[in-house]
Steps between C-alpha positions, in 0.01 A plus 500: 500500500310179505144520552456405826720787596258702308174340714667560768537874463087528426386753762849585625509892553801662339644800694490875349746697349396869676662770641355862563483705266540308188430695170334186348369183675379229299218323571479140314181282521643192720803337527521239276598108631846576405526806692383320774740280454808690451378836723557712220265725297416452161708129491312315239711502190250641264417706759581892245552712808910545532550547135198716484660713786827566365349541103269767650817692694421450849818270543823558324571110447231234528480374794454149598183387788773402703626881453176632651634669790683732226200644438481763828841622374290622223191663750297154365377236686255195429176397725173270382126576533457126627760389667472077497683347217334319205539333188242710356376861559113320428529331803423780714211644569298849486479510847882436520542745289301774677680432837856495330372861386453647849789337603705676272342749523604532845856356395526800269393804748795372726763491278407784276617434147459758256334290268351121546475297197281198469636305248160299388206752387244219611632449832497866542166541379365203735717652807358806492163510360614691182318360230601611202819639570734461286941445398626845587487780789197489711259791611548357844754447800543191732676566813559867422709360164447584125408197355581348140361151318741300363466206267575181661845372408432148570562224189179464472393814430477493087368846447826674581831472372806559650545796308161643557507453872841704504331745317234550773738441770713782367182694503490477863865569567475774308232669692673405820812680404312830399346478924866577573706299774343297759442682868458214702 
């Protein structure tokens, strides 16, 4: 990918992977230049998410970002709070932010999932006004869905390992498959 391709994708608006009824929809920050670019979630190479999927049991292989639409197979799908690609997840603003919220939160009470996981504990805190929440379930719904933190599996995030972040993400499958099969 050379890096024009990459400025050209800045802004570009990648389409959802949704369904009704999912069990789990993940919610990433923004798509990143190279998902813009390519049109598939999660693209950027040190980008943890598919490895941290299948580590954590939610996939039986690892799938690849061009795999995504796999993923409602599975009763998962893939959506963003902001929806404009960008290099960084910086570049956007509060504001942005907030309105990506109520957008999915509206995105959420049409499809239904189960469960909506924000992958990015800031964005969800800046989204939806909640502080001091923190990695883990929430004491709160969005959409009518049970709603889980994740940590952000992007490259950059140096907190988390890959091994950690499967831990957590198992945490969340786990309590997914105790709500029984999805009804959607």
């Amino acid at each position: 990918m050379t890096p024009e391709e990459l400025g050209a994708a800045r802004d570009r608006v990648v389409p959802d992977v949704i369904a009704g009824g999912l069990r789990v929809l993940f919610c990433g920050i923004n798509p990143s230049l190279m998902t813009g670019a390519t049109g598939h979630h999660f693209a950027h190479p040190g980008n943890r998410f598919w490895p941290v999927l299948h580590q954590s049991g939610f996939t039986p292989r690892q799938l690849r970002p061009m795999d995504q639409a796999e993923l409602l197979r599975h009763g998962l799908g893939i959506t963003n709070v902001v929806a404009r690609a960008t290099a960084r997840a910086d570049e956007l603003s509060a504001e942005e932010f907030r309105a990506g919220g109520a957008v999915l939160a509206a995105k959420v009470e049409q499809v239904r999932p189960r469960w909506l996981a924000v992958v990015g504990v800031t964005a969800y805190r800046t989204a939806f006004g909640r502080r001091t929440a923190r990695i883990g379930p929430q004491d709160h719904t969005v959409g009518g869905a049970r709603v889980w933190a994740l940590p952000n599996p992007s490259g950059l995030n140096a907190h988390w390992t890959t091994r950690t972040m499967a831990e957590e993400y198992a945490r969340l499958r786990i309590a997914v498959e105790q709500d029984g099969p999805a009804t959607g």
